[in-house]
Tab-separated table of C-alpha atoms in Angstrom:
chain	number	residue	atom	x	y	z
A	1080	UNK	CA	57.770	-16.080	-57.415
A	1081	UNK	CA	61.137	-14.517	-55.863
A	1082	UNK	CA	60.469	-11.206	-54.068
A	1083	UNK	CA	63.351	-8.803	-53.421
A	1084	UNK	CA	62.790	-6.137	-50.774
A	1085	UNK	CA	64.667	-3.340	-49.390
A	1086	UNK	CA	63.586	-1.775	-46.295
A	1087	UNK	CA	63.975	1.832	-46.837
A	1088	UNK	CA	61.387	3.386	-44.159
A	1089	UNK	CA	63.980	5.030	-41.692
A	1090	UNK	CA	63.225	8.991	-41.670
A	1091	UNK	CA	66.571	9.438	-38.864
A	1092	UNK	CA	68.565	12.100	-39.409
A	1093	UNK	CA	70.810	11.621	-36.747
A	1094	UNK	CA	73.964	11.437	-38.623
A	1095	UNK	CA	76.358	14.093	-38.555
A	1096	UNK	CA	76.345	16.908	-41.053
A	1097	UNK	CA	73.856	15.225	-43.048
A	1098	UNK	CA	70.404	16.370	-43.573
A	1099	UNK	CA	68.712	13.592	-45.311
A	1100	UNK	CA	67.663	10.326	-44.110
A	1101	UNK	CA	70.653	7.482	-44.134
A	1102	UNK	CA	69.616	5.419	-47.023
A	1103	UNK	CA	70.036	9.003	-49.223
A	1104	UNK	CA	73.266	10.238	-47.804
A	1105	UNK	CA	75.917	10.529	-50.860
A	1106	UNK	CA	78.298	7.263	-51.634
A	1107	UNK	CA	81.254	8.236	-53.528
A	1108	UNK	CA	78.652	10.083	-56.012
A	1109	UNK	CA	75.849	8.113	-55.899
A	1110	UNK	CA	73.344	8.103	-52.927
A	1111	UNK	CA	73.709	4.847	-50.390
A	1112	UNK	CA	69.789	3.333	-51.856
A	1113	UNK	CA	70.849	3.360	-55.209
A	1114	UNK	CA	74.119	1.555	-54.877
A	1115	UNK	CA	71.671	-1.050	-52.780
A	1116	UNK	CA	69.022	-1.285	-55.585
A	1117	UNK	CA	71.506	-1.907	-58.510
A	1118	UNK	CA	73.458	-4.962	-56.287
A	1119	UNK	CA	69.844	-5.801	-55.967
A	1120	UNK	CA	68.679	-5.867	-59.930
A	1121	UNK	CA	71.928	-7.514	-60.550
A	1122	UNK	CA	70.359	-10.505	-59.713
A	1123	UNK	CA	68.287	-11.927	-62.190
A	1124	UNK	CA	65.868	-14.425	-59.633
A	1125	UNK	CA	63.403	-11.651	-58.450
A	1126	UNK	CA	60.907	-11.123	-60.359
A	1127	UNK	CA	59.949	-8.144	-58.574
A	1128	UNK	CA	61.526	-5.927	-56.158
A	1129	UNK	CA	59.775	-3.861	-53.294
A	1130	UNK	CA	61.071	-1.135	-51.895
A	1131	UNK	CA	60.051	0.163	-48.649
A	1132	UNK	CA	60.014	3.890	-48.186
A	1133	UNK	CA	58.204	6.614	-45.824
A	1134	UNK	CA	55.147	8.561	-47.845
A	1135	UNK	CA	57.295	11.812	-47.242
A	1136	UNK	CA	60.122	10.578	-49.351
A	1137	UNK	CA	58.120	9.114	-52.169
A	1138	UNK	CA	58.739	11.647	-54.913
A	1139	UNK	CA	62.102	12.155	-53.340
A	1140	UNK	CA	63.413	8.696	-54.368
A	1141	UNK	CA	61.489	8.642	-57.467
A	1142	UNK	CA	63.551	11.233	-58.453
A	1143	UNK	CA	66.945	9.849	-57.671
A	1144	UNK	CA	65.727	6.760	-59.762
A	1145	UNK	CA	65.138	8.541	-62.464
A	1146	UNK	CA	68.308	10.723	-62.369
A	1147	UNK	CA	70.355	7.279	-61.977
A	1148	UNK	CA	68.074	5.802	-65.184
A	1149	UNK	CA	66.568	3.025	-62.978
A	1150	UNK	CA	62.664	4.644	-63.286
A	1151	UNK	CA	61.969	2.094	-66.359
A	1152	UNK	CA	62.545	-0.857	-64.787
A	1153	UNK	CA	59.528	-2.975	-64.627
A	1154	UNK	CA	61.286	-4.686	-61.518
A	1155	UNK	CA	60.847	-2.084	-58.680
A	1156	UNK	CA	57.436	-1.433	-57.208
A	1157	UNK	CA	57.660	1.445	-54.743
A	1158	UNK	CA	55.143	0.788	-51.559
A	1159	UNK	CA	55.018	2.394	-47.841
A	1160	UNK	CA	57.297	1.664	-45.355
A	1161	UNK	CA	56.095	1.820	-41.753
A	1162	UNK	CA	57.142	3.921	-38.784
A	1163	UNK	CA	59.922	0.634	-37.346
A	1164	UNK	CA	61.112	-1.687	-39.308
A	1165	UNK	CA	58.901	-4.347	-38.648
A	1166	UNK	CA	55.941	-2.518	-39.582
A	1167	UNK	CA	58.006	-2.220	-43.339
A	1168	UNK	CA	58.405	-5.802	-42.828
A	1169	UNK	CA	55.001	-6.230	-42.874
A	1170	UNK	CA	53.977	-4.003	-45.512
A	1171	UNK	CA	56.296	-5.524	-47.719
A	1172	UNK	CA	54.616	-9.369	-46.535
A	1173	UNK	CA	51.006	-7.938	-47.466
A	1174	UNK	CA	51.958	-6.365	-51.222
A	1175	UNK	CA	53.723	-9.963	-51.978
A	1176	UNK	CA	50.753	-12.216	-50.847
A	1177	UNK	CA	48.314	-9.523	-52.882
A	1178	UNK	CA	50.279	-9.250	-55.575
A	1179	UNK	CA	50.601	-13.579	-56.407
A	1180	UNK	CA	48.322	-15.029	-53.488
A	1181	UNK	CA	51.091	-18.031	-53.094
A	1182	UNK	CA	52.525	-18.731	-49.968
A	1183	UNK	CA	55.344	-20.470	-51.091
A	1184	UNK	CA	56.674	-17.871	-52.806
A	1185	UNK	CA	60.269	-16.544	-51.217
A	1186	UNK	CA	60.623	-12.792	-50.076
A	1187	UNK	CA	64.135	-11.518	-49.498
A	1188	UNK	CA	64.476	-8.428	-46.833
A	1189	UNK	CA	67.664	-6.184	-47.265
A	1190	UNK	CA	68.558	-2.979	-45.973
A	1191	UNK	CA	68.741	0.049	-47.670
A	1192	UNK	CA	71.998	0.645	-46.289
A	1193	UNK	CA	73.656	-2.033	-46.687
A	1194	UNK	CA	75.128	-1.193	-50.327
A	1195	UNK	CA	77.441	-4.094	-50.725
A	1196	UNK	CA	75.903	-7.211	-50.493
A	1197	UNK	CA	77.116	-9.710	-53.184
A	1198	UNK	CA	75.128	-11.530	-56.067
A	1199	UNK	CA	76.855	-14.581	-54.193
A	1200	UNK	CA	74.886	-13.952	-50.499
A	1201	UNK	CA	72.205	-12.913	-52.286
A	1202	UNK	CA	71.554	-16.398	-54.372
A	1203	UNK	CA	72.847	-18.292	-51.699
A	1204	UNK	CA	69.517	-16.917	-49.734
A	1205	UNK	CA	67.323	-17.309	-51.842
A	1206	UNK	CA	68.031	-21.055	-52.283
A	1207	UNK	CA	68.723	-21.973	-48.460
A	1208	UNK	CA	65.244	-20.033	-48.062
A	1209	UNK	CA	63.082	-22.034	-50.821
A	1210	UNK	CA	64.656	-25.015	-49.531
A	1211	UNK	CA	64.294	-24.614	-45.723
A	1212	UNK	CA	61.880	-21.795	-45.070
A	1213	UNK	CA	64.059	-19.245	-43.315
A	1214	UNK	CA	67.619	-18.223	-43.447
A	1215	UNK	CA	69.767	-15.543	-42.334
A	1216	UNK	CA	73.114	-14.374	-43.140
A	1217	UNK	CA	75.347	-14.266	-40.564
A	1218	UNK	CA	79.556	-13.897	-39.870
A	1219	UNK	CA	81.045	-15.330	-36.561
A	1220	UNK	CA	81.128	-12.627	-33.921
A	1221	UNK	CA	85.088	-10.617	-33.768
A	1222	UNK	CA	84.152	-8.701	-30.291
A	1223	UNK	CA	83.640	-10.194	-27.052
A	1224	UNK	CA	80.262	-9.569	-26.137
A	1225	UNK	CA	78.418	-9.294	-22.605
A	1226	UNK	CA	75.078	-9.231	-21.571
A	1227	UNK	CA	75.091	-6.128	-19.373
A	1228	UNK	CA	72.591	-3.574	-17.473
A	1229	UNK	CA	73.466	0.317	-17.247
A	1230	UNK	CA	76.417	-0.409	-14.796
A	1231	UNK	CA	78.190	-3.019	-14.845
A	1232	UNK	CA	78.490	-7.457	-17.045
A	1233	UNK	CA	75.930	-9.452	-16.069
A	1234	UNK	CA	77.151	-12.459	-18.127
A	1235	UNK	CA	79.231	-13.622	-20.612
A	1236	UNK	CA	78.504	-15.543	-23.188
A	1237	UNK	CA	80.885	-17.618	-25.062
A	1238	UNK	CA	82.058	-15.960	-28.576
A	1239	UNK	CA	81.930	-18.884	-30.634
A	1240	UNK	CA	78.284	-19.737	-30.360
A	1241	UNK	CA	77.199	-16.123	-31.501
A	1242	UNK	CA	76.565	-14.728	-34.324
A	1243	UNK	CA	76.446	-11.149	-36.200
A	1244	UNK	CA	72.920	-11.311	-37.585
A	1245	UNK	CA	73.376	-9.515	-40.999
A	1246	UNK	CA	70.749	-9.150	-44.460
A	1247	UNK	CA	69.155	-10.249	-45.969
A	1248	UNK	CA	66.912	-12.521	-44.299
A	1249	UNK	CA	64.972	-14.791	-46.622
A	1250	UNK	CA	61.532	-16.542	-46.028
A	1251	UNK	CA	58.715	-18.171	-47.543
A	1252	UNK	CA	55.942	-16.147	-47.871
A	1253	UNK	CA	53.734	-18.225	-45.695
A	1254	UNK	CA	56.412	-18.624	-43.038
A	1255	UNK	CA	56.890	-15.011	-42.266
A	1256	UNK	CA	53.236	-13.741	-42.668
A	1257	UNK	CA	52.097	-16.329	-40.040
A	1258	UNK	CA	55.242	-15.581	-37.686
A	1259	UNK	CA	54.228	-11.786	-37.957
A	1260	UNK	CA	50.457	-12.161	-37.189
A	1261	UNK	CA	51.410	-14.173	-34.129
A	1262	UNK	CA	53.379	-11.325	-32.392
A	1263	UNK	CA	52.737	-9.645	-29.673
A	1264	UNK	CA	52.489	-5.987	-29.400
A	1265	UNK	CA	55.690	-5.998	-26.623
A	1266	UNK	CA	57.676	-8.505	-29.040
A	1267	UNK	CA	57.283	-5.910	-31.803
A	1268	UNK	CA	58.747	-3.745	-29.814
A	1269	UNK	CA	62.079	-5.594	-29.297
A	1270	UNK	CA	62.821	-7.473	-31.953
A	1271	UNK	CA	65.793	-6.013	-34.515
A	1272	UNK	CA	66.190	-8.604	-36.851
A	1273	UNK	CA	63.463	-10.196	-39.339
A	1274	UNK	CA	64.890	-13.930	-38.393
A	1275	UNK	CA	64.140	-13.213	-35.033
A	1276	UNK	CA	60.074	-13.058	-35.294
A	1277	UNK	CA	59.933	-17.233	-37.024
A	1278	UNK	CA	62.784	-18.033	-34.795
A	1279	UNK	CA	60.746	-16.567	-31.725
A	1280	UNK	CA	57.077	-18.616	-32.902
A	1281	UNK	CA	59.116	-22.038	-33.451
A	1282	UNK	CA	59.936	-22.257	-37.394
A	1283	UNK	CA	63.655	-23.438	-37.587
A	1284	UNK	CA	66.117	-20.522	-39.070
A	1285	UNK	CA	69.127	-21.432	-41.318
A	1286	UNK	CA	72.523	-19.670	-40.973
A	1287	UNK	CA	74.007	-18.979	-44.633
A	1288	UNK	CA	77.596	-17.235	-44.267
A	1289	UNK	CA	77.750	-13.824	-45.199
A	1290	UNK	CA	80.319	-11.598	-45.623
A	1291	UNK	CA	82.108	-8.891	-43.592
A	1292	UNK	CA	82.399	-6.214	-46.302
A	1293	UNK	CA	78.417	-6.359	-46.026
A	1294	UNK	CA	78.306	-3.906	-43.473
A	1295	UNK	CA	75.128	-1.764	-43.030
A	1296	UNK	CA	75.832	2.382	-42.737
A	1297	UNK	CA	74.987	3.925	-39.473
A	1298	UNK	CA	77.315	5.697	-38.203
A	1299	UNK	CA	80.141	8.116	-39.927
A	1300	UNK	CA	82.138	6.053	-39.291
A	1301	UNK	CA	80.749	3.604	-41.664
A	1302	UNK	CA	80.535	5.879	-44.062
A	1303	UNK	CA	84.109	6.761	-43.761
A	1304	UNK	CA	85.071	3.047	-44.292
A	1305	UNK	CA	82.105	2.493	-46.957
A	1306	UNK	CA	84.327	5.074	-49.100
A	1307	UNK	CA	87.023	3.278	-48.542
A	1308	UNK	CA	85.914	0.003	-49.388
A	1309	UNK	CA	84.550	1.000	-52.731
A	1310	UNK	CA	87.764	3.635	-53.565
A	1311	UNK	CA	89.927	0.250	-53.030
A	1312	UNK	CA	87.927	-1.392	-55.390
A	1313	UNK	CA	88.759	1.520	-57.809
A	1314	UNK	CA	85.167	2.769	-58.071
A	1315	UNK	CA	85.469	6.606	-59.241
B	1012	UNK	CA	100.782	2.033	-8.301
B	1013	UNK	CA	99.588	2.290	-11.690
B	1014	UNK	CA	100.436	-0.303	-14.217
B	1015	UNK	CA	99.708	0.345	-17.869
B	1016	UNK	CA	99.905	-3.142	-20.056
B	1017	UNK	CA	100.053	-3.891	-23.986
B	1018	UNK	CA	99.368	-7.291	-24.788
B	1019	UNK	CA	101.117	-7.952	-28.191
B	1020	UNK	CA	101.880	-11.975	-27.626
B	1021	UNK	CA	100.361	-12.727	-31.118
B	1022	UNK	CA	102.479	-14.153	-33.956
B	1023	UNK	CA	99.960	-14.322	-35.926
B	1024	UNK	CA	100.558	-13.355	-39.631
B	1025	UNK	CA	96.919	-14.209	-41.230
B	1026	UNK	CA	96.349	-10.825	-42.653
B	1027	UNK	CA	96.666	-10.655	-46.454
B	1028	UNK	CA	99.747	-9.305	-47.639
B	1029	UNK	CA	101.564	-8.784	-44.454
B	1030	UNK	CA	104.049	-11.184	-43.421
B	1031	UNK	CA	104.242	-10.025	-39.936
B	1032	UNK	CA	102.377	-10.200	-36.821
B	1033	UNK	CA	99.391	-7.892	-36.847
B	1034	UNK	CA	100.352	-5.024	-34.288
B	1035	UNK	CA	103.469	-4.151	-36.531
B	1036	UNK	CA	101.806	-4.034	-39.568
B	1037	UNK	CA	102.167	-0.408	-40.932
B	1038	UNK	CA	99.549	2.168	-40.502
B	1039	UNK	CA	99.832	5.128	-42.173
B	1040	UNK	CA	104.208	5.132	-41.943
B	1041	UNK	CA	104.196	3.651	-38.231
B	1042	UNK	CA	103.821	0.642	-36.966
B	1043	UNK	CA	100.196	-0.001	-35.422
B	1044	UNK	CA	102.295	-0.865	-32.132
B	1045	UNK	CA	104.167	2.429	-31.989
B	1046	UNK	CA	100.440	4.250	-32.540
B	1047	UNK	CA	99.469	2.063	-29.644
B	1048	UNK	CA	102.140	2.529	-27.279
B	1049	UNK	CA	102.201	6.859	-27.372
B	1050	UNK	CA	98.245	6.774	-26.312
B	1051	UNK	CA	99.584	4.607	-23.494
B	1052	UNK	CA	102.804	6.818	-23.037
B	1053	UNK	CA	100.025	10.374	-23.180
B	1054	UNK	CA	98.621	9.361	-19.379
B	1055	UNK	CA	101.054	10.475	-16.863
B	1056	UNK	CA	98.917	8.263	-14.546
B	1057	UNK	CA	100.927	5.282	-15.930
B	1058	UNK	CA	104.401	4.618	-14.026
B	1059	UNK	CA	104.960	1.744	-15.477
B	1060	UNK	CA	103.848	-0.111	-18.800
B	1061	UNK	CA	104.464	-3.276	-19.625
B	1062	UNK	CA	104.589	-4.875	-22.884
B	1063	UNK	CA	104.232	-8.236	-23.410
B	1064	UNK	CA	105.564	-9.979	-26.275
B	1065	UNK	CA	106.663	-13.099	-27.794
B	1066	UNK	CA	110.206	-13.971	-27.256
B	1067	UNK	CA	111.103	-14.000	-31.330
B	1068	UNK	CA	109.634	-10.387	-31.769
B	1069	UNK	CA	111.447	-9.113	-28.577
B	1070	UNK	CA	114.777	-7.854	-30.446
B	1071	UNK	CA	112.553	-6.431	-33.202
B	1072	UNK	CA	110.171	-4.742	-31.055
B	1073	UNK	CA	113.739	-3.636	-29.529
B	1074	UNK	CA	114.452	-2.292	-32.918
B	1075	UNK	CA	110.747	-0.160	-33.863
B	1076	UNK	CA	111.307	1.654	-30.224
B	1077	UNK	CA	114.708	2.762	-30.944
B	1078	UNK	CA	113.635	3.952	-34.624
B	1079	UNK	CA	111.009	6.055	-33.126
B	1080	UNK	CA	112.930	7.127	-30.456
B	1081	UNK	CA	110.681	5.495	-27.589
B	1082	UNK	CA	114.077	3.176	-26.586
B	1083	UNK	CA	114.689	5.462	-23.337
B	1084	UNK	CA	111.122	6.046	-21.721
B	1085	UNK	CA	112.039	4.383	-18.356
B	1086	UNK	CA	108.326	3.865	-18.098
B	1087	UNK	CA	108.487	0.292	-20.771
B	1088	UNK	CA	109.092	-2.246	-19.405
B	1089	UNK	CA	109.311	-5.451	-21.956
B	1090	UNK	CA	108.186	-9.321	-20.332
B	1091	UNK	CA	107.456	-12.298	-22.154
B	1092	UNK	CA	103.730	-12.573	-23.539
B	1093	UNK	CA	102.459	-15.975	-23.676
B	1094	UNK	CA	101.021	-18.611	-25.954
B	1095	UNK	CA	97.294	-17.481	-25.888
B	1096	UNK	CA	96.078	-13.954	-24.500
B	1097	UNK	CA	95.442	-15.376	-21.087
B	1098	UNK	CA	99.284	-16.555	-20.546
B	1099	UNK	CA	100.310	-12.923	-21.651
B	1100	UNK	CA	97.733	-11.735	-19.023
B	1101	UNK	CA	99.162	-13.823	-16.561
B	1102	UNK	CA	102.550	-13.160	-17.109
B	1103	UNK	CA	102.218	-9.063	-16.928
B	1104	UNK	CA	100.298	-9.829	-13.735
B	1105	UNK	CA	103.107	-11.946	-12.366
B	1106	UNK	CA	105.157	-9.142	-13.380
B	1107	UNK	CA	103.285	-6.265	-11.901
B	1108	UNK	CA	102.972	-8.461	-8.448
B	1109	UNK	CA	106.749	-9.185	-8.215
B	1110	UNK	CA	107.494	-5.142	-9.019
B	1111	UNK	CA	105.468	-3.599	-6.646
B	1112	UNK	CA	103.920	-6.056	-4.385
B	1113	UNK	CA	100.658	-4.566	-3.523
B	1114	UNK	CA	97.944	-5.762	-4.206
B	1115	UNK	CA	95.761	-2.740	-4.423
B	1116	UNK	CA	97.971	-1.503	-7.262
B	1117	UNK	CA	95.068	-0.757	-10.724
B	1118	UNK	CA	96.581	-2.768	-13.976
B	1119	UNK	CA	95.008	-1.114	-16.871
B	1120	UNK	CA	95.120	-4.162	-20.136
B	1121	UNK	CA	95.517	-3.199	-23.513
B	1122	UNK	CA	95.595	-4.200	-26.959
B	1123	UNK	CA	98.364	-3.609	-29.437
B	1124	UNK	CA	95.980	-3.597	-32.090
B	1125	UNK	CA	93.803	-1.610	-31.096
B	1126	UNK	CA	96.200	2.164	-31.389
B	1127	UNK	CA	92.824	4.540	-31.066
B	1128	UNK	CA	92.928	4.200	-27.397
B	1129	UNK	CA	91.744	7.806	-26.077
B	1130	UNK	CA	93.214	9.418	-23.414
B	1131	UNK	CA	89.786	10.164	-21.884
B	1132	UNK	CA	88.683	6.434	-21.599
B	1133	UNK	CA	91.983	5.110	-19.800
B	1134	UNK	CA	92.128	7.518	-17.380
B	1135	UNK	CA	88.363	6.692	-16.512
B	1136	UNK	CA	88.882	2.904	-16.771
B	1137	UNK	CA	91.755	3.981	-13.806
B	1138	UNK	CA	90.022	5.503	-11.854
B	1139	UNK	CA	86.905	3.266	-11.963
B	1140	UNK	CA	89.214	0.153	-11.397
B	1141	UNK	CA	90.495	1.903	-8.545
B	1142	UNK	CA	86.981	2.748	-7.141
B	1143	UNK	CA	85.467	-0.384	-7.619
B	1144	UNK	CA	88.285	-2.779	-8.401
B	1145	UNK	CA	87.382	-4.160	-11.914
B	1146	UNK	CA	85.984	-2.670	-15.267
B	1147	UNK	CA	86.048	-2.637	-18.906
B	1148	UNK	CA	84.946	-0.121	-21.401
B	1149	UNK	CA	81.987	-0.982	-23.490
B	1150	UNK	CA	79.827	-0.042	-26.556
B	1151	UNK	CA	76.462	-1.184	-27.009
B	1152	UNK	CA	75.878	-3.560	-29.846
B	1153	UNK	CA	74.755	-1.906	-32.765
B	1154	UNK	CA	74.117	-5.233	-35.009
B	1155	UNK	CA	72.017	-7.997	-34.065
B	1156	UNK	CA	73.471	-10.882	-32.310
B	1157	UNK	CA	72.273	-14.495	-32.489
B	1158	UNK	CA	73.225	-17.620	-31.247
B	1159	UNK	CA	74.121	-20.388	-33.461
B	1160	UNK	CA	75.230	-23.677	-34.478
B	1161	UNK	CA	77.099	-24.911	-37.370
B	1162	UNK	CA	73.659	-24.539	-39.061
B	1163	UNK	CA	71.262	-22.722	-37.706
B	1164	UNK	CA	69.646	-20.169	-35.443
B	1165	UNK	CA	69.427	-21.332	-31.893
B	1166	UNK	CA	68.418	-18.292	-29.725
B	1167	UNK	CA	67.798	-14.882	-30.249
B	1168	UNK	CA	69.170	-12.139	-27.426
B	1169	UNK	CA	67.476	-9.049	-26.806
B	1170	UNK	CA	70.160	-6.756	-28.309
B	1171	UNK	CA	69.582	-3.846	-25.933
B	1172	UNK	CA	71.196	-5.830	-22.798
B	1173	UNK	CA	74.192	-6.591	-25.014
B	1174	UNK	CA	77.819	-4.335	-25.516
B	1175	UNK	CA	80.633	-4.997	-26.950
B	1176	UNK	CA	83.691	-5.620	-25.071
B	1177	UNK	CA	86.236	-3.632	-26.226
B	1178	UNK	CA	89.799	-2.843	-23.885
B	1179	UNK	CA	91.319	-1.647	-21.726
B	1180	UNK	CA	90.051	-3.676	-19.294
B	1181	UNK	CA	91.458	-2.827	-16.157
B	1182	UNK	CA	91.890	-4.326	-12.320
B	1183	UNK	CA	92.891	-3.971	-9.094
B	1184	UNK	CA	95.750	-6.491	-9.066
B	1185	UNK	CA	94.716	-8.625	-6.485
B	1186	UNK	CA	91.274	-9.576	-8.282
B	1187	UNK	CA	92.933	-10.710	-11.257
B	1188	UNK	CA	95.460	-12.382	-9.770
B	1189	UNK	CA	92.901	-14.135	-8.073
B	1190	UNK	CA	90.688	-14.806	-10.067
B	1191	UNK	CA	93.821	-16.374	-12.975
B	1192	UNK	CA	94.565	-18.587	-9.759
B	1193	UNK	CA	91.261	-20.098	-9.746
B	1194	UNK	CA	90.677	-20.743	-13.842
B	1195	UNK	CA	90.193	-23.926	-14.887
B	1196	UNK	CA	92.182	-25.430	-18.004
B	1197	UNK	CA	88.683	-25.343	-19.670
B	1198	UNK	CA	88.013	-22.240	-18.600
B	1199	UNK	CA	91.248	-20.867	-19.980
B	1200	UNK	CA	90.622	-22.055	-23.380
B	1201	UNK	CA	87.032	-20.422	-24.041
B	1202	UNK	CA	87.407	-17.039	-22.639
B	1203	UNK	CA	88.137	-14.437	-24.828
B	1204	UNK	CA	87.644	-11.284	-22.423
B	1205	UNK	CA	89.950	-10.191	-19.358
B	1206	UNK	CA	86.486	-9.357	-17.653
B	1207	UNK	CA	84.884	-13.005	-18.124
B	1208	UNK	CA	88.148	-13.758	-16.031
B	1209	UNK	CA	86.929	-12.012	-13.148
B	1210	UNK	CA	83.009	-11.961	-13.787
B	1211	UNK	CA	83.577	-16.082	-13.927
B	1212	UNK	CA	84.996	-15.701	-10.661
B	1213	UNK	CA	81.861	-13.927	-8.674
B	1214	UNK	CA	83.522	-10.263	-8.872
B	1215	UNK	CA	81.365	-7.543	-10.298
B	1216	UNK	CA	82.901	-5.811	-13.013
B	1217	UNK	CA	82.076	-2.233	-14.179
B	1218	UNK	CA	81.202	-1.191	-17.491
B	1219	UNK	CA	82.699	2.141	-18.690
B	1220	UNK	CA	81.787	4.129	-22.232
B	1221	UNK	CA	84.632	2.686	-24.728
B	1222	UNK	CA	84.330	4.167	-28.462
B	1223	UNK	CA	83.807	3.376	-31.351
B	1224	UNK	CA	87.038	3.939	-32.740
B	1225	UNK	CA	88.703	2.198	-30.665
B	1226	UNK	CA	89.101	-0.144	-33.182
B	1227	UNK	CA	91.070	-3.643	-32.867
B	1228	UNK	CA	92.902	-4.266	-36.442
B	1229	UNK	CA	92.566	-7.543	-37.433
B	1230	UNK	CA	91.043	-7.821	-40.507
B	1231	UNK	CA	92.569	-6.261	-43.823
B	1232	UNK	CA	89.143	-4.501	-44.034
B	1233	UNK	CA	90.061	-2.875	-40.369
B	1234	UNK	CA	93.476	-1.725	-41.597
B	1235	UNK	CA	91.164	0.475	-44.400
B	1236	UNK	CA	89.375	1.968	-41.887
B	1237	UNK	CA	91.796	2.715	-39.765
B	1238	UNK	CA	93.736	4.070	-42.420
B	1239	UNK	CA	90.912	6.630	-43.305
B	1240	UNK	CA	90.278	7.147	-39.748
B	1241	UNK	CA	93.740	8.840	-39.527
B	1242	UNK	CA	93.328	10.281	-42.581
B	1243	UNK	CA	90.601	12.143	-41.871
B	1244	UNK	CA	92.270	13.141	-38.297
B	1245	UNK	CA	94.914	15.111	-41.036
B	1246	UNK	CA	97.663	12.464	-40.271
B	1247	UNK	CA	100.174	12.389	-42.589
């Protein structure tokens, strides 16, 4: 089987003016989740799609499904997400391997908020995954980056071998359950992206290109250019 | 002294659409340059700032200041920018030296494209520069960064000790200078940050907050945002 999964758990707030949790905040009329989940059923390969969301907004998304007509599809099966985003991870791991026992089936993790990933990135994933295990999307690094402490560059590494690690992140089943159980309680505390927990127990990661409209929401700023972005693609 | 520098060498004309080099591409009725050039011409710190351009663009850069009636500010001071960013660095360096002669005078860098420059973080980057002799304004990363290969994962940095180097990126002149003098050719093809200049070279360099809109333009989809950005500043 080919498991979609969006990792919806966040509960922050922190955005300005808002009051709801980022995944929920308003998209050109249509909240950020539900853009995500329609590029997500677009894609005919999963044959089911988790999504990850805190107990406390449950009946909250429910309802936005059902206002956007999306309650009826057979597709989406609603399950807890955990307090970080690795525990959603790993809720997400457990309900595949119940739901078809197979470890070679291929689970693809995408964020809530990032509302414009393609059907292209998204196929692309899956394959690369089923064929190699593990992939990532990525897109070369723009900014200089530097390793640094609170004051002052401790080194700099050279642009062209990094990376901007984006979603989704694509895995067989087996791969990513077995990387998880192996972590430690201080690497769950650090790591921020799913590739990250195979890379760090040994299992080869693929890059597969992604795309720099894919940009995940965070900030207002995002949102300001999220609008934009989908106005210049004439959405009304 | 205080120099103030705006590195606009580029000739590059990659953007969609546009058939000029990036910093005079139009943003919102004014060249991105222009934009660029009154944050610069806002700190009264500044008594001179250089721009460095290349030698085709120097009668039309001529011809933008004059239109928006920046053609007498005694403060601009046009030099030739070089091939890659590094020869334009070296050549407003060359030029500082040879104006003033002192090498405790603070050069504060700059990019063209990057016209959301606010007053607040050049007049720190100054004054830190001038404390401690080198520094560049940072935000942390906010995506996760890998390093790669053509096809794959090959490490995974702990994203908390990385920033992103944005600009200015400012120096006493003397430690630039110095450190230019001792690049290698190799070195001078890989580095992509004025700090890795002087960092390479054994100097500490200081971070300072940048912000996240201090953009650079590069990419069509950065010319949206920046667009909305001054939209939603009321610019008309």
């Amino acid at each position: 089987m080919i498991f979609g999964a969006i990792l919806a758990g966040g509960i922050g707030k922190r955005m300005d003016k808002h009051n709801i949790p980022k995944q929920f905040i308003d998209l050109c009329g249509k909240p950020i989740i539900i853009h995500t989940i329609e590029r997500m059923l677009a894609v005919k390969e999963f044959d089911h799609i988790f999504i990850a969301i805190h107990s406390d907004y449950k009946d909250y998304l429910k309802n936005i499904l059902s206002q956007y007509g999306l309650d009826n599809k057979h597709e989406i099966i609603i399950i807890n997400g955990g307090r970080e985003r690795i525990d959603s991870v790993q809720n997400v791991v457990d309900a595949a391997y119940e739901l078809n026992k197979n470890l070679d089936d291929v689970i693809v993790l995408h964020d809530a908020v990032r509302p414009f990933i393609s059907k292209t990135v998204l196929i692309n994933s899956i394959a690369t995954a089923s064929k190699y295990g593990a992939c990532v999307a990525v897109i070369p690094v723009v900014d200089t980056i530097y390793f640094y402490n609170s004051e002052e560059i401790v080194d700099c590494p050279e642009r062209a071998k990094l990376c901007n690690g984006q979603a989704p992140d694509s895995f067989k089943l087996g791969i990513l359950k077995n990387s998880i159980e192996q972590l430690t309680e201080d690497e769950r505390k650090i790591i921020t992206g799913t590739a990250q927990i195979c890379r760090s127990k040994g299992y080869s990661v693929k890059t597969i290109p992604g795309d720099y409209q894919n940009i995940k929401i965070t900030t207002e700023n995002d949102l300001i250019f999220a609008e934009s972005i989908l106005k210049k693609r004439g959405f009304k």
